mmCIF file of C-alpha atoms and ligand atoms in Angstrom:
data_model
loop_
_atom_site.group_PDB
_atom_site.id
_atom_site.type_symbol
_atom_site.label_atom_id
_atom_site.label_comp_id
_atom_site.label_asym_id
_atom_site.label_seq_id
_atom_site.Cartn_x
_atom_site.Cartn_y
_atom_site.Cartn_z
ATOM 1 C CA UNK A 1 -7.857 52.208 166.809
ATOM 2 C CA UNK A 2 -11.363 50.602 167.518
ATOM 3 C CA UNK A 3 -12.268 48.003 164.242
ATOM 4 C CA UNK A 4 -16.199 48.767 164.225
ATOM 5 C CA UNK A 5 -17.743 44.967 164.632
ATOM 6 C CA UNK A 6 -20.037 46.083 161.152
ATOM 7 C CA UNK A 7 -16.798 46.833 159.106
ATOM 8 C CA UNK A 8 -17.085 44.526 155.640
ATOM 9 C CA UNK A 9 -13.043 43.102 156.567
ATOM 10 C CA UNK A 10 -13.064 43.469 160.409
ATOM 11 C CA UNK A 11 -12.546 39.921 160.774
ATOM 12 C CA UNK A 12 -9.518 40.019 158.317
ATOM 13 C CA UNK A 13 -8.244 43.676 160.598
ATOM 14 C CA UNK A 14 -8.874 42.426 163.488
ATOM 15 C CA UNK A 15 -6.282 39.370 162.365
ATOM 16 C CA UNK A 16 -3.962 41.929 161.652
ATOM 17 C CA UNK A 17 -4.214 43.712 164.854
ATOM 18 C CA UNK A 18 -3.145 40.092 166.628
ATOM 19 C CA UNK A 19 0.283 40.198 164.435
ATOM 20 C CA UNK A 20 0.646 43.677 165.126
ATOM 21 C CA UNK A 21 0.052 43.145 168.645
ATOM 22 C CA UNK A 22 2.227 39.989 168.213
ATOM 23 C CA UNK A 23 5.237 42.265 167.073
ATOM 24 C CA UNK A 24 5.093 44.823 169.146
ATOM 25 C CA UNK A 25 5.255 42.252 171.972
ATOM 26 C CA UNK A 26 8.145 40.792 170.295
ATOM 27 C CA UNK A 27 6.806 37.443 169.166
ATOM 28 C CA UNK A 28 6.464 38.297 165.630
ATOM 29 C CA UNK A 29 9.602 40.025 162.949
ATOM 30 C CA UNK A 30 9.112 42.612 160.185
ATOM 31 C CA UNK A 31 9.170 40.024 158.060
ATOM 32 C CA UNK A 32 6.384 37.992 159.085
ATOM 33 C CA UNK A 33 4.214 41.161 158.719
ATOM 34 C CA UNK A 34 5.359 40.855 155.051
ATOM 35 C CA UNK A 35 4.577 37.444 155.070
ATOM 36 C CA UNK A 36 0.890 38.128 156.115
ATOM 37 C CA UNK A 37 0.575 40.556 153.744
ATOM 38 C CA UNK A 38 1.427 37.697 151.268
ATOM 39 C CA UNK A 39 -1.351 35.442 153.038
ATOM 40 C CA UNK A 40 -4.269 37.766 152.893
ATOM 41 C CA UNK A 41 -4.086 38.362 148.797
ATOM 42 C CA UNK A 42 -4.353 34.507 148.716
ATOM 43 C CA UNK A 43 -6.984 35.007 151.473
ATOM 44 C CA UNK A 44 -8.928 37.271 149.185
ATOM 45 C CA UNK A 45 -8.767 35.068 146.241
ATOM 46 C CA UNK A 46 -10.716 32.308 148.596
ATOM 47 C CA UNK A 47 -13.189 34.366 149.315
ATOM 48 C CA UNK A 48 -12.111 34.587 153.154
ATOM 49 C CA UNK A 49 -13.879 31.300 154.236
ATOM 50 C CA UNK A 50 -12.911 28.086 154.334
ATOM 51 C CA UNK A 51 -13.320 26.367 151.168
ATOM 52 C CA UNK A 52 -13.963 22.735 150.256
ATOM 53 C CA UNK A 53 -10.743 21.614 149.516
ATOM 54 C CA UNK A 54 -9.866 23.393 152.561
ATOM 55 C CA UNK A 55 -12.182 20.662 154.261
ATOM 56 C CA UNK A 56 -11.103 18.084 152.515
ATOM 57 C CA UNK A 57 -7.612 18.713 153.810
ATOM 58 C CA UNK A 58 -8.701 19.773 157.203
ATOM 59 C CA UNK A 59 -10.328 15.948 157.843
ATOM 60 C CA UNK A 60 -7.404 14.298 156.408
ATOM 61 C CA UNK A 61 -5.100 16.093 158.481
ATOM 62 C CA UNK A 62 -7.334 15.667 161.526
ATOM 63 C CA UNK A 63 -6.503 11.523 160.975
ATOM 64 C CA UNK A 64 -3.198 11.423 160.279
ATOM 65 C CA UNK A 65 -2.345 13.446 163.322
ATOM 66 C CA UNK A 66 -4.691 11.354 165.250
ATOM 67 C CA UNK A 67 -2.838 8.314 164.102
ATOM 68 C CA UNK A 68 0.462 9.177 164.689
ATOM 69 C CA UNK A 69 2.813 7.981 167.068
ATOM 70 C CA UNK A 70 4.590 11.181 167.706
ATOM 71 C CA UNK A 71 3.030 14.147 166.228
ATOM 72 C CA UNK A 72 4.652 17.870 166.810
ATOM 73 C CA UNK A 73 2.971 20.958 165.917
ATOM 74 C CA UNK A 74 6.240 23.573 164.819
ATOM 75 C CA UNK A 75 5.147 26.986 165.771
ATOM 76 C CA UNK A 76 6.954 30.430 164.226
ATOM 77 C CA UNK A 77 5.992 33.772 165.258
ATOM 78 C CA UNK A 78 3.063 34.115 163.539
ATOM 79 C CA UNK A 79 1.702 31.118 164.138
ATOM 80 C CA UNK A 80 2.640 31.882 167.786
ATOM 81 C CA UNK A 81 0.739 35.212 168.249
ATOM 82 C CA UNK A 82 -2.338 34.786 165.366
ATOM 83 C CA UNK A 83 -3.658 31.483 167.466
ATOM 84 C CA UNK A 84 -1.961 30.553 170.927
ATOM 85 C CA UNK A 85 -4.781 28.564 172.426
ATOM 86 C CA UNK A 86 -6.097 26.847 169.233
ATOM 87 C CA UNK A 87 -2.306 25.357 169.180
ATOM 88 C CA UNK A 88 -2.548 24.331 173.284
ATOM 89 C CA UNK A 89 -5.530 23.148 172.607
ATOM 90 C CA UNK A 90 -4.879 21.189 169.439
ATOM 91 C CA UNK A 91 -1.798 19.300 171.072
ATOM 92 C CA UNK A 92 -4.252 18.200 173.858
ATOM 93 C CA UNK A 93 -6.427 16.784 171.457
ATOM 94 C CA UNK A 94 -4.162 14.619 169.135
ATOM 95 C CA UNK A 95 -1.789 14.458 172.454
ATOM 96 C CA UNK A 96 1.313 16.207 170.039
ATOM 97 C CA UNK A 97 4.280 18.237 171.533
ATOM 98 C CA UNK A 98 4.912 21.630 170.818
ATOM 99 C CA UNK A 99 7.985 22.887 169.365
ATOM 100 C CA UNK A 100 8.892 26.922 168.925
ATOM 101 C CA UNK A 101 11.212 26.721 165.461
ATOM 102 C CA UNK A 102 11.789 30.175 163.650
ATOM 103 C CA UNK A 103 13.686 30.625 160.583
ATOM 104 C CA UNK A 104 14.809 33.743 161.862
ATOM 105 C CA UNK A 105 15.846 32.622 164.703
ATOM 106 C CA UNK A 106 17.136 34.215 168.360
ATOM 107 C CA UNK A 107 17.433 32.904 171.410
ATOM 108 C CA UNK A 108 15.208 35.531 173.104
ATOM 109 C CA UNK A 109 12.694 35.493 170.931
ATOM 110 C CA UNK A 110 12.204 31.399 171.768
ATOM 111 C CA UNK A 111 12.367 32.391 174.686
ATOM 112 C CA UNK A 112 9.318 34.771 174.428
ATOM 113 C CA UNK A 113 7.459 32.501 172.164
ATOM 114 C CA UNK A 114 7.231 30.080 174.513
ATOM 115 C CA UNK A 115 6.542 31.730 177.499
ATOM 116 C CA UNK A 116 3.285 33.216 175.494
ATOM 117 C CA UNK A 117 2.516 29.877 174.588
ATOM 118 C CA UNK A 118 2.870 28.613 178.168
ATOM 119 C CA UNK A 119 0.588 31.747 179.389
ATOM 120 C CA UNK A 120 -1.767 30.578 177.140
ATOM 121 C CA UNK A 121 -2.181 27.131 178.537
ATOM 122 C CA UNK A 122 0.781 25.061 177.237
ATOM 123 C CA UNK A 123 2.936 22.373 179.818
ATOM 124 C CA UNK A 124 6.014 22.087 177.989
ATOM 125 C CA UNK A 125 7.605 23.837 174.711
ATOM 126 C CA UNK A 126 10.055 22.161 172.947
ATOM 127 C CA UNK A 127 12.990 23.892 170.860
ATOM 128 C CA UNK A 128 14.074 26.013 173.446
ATOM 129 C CA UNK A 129 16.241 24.083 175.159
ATOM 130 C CA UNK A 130 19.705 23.730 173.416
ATOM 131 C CA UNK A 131 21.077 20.476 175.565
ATOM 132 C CA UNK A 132 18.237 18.657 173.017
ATOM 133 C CA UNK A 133 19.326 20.289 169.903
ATOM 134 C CA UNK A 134 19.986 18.004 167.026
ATOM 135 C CA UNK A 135 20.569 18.947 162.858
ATOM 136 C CA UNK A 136 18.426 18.221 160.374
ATOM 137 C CA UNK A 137 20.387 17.732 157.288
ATOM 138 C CA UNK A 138 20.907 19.125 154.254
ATOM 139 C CA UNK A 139 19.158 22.328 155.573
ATOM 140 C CA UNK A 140 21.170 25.574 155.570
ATOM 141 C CA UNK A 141 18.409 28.156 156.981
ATOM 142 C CA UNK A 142 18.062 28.345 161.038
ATOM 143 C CA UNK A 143 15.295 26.168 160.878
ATOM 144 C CA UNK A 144 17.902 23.149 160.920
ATOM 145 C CA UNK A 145 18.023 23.142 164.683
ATOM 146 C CA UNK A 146 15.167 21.019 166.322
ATOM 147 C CA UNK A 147 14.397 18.877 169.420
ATOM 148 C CA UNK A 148 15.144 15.864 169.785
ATOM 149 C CA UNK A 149 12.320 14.762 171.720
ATOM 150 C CA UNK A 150 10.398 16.640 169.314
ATOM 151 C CA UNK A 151 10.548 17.434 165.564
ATOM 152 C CA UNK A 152 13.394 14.793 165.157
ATOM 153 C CA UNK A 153 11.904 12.046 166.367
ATOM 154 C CA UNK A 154 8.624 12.655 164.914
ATOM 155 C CA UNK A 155 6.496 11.170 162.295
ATOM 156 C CA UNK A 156 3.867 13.638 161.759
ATOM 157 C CA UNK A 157 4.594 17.298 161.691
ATOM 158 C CA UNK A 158 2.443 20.115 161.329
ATOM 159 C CA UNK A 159 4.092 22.826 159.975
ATOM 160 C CA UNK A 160 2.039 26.498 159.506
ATOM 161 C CA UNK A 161 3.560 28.810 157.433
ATOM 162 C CA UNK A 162 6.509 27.341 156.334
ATOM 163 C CA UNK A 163 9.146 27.434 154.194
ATOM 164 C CA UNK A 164 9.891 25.179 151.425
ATOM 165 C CA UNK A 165 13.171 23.754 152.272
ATOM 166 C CA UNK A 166 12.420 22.437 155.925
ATOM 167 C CA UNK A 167 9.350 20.418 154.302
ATOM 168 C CA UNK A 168 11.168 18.937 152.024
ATOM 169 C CA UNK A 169 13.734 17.835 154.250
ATOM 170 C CA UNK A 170 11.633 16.896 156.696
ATOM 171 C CA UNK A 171 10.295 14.051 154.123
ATOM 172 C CA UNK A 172 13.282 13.231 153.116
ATOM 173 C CA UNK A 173 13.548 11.969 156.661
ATOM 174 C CA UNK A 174 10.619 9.957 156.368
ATOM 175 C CA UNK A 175 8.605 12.300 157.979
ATOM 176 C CA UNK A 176 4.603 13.058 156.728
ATOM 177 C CA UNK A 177 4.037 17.106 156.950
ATOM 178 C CA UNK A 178 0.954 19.100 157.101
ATOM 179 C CA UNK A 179 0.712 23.178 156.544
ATOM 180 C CA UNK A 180 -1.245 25.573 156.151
ATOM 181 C CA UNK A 181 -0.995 27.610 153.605
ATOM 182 C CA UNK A 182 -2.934 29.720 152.026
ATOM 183 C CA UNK A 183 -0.497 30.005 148.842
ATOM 184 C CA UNK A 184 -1.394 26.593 146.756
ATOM 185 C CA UNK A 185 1.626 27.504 144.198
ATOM 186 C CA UNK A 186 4.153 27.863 147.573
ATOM 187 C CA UNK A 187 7.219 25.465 147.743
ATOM 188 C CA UNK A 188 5.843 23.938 150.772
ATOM 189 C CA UNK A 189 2.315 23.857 149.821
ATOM 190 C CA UNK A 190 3.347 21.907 147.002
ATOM 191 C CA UNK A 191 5.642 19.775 149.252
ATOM 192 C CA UNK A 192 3.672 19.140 151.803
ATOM 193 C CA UNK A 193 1.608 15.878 152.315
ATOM 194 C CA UNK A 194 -1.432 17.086 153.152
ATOM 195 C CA UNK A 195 -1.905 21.112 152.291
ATOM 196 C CA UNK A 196 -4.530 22.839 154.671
ATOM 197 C CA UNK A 197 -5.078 25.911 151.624
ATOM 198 C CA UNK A 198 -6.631 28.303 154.601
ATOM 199 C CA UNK A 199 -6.266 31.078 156.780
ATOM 200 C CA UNK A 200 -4.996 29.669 159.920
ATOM 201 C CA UNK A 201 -6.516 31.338 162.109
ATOM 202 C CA UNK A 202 -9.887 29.817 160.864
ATOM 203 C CA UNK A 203 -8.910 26.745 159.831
ATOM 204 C CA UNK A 204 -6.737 25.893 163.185
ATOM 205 C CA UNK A 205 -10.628 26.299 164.957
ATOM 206 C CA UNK A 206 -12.026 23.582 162.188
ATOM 207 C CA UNK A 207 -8.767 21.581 162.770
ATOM 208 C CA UNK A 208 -9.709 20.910 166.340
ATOM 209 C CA UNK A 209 -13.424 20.289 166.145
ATOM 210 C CA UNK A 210 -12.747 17.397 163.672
ATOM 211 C CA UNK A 211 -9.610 16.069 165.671
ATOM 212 C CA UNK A 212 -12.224 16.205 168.761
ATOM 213 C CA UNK A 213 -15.011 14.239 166.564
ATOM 214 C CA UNK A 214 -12.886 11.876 164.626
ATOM 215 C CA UNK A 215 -11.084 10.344 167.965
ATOM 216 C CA UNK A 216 -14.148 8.693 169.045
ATOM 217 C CA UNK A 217 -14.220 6.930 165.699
ATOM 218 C CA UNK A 218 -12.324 4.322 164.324
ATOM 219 C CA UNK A 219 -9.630 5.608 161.866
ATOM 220 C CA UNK A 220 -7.960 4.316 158.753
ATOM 221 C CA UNK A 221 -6.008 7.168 156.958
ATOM 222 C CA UNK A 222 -6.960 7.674 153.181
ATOM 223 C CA UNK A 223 -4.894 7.662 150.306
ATOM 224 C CA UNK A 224 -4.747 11.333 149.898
ATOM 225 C CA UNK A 225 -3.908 13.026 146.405
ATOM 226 C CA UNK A 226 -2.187 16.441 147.478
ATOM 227 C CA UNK A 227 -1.133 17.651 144.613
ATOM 228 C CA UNK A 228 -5.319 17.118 142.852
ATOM 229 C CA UNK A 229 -6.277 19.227 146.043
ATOM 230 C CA UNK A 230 -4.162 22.254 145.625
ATOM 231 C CA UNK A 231 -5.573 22.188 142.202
ATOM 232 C CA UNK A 232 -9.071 22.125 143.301
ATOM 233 C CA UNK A 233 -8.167 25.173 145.447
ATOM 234 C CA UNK A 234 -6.724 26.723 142.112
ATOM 235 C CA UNK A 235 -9.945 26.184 140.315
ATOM 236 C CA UNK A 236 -12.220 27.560 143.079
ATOM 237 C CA UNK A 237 -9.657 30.884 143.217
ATOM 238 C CA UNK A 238 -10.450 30.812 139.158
ATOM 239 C CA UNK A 239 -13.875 30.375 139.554
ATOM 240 C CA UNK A 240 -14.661 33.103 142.532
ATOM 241 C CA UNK A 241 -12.237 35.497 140.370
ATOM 242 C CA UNK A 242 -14.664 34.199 137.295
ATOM 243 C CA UNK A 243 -17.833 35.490 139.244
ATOM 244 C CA UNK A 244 -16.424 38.373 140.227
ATOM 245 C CA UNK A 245 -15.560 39.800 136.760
ATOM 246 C CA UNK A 246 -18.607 38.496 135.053
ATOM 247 C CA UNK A 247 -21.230 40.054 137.401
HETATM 248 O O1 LIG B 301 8.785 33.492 162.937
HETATM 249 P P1 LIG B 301 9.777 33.029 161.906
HETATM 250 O O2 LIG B 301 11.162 33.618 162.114
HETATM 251 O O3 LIG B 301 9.880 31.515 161.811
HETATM 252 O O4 LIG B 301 9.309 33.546 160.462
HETATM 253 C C1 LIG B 301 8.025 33.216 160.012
HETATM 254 C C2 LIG B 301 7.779 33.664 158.552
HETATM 255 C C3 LIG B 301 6.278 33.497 158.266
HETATM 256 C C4 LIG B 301 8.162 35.125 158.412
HETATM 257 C C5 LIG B 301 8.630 32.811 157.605
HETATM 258 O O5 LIG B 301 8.286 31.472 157.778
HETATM 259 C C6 LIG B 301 8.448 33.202 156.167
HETATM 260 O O6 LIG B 301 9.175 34.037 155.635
HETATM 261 O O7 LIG B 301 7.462 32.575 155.541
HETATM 262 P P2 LIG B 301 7.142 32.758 153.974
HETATM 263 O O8 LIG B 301 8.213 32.080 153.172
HETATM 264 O O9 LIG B 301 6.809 34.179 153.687
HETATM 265 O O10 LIG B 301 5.837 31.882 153.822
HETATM 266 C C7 LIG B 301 4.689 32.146 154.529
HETATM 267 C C8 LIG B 301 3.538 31.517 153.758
HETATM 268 O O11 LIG B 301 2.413 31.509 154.611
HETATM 269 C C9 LIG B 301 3.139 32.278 152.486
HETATM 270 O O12 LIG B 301 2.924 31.374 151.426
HETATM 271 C C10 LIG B 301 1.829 32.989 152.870
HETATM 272 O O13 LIG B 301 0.934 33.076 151.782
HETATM 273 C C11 LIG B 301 1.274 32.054 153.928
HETATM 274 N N1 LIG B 301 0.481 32.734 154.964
HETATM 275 C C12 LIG B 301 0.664 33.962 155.486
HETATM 276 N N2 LIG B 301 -0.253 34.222 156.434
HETATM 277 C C13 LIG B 301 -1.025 33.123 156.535
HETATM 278 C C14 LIG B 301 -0.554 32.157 155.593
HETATM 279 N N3 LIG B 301 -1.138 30.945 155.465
HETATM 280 C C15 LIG B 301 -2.177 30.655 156.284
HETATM 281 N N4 LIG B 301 -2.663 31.526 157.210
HETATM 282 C C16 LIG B 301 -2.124 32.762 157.367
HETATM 283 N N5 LIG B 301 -2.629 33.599 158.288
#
């Protein structure tokens, strides 16, 4: 069906036409439909633009992925088919590897994943190769399984869309995460290091224009209060609910 351009939410249908695309192709499951579902409520809530806190997050982010020694970007499915090139693209920029890592996880569907991601610019893709399988552990979901030359011997890991219990024990590993997410109350919002509270799709495209302005700078990561931030993204979800019932 054609999404007229002057539709008030065609930028928010014409994200879901990407996932639905994304399934059909076999990149994305069911439930990562649901899971989108789940996003664009939150989405709503924001006010479908990238908020301040968002920014705040976004430049902090930026630096500690600049300044790490071995950053990975973990891509899912709907990470995968919502913003292929804005993931090549970020990995050239803070030179980070790209690993495919599904909670529910096949084979083929890797396999798919990062063949898409490799059509859309990418060298290598990590995580599909089971020689370099290794266990993160104390984590029961598929999500366990990573690369070695990748998310286990990382420092800094982005992690979009995620689920709770792979952030977590990816810091009990001594590893610094970053998600987006656009659920501030989520496990792994909460988690998380540095919480991105935005639509990726958006914020991915802000992510790399500061990565691409901050490395001609000189950086020295801030102390940066998380858990203050996802309530500042709270309040401004109060507020533009606030404005909405009192007009
Ligand atoms: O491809 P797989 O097998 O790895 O599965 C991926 C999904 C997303 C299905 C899996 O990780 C999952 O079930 O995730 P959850 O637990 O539903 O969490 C997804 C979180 O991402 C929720 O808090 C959503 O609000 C949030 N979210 C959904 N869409 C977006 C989003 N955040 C940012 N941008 C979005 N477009």
């Amino acid at each position: 069906m054609l999404i007229p351009k002057t539709h008030p939410k065609a930028a928010s249908l014409y994200i879901r036409e990407k996932l639905v695309k994304g399934y059909r192709s076999g990149l994305v499951i069911e439930e990562g439909l649901m899971a989108h579902g789940r996003g664009e409520a939150f989405d709503y809530l924001i006010g479908e633009k990238t908020s301040k806190n968002a920014l705040r997050a976004l430049k902090e982010a930026a630096k500690l992925l600049l300044l790490a020694k071995s950053p990975v970007i973990s891509v899912n499915g709907n990470v995968a088919s919502l913003c292929p090139k804005e993931i090549v693209k970020l990995a050239k920029v803070v030179n980070a590897k790209i690993e495919v890592n599904l909670f529910y996880a096949s084979e083929k569907r890797k396999k798919t994943i990062a063949g898409f991601l490799k059509r859309n610019g990418a060298k290598q893709i990590l995580g599909v190769d089971p020689r370099f399988s290794r266990k993160i552990p104390r984590l029961d979901s598929a999500r366990r399984i990573v690369d070695k030359r990748g998310i286990f011997s990382a420092d800094v890991v982005l992690v979009p869309l995620e689920d709770g219990d792979r952030t977590i024990a990816l810091k009990k590993l001594g590893k610094k995460v970053i998600t987006f997410d656009l659920n501030p109350l989520s496990r792994t919002a909460q988690a998380a290091d540095i919480t991105i509270v935005d639509n990726v799709v958006r914020g991915m495209r802000i992510l790399i224009e500061m990565s691409m302005k901050l490395k001609k700078k000189k950086l020295v990561a801030d102390k940066f209060n998380n858990k203050k931030n996802l309530s500042q993204a709270l309040v401004e979800m109060n507020n533009n609910l606030r404005r909405i019932s009192y007009a």
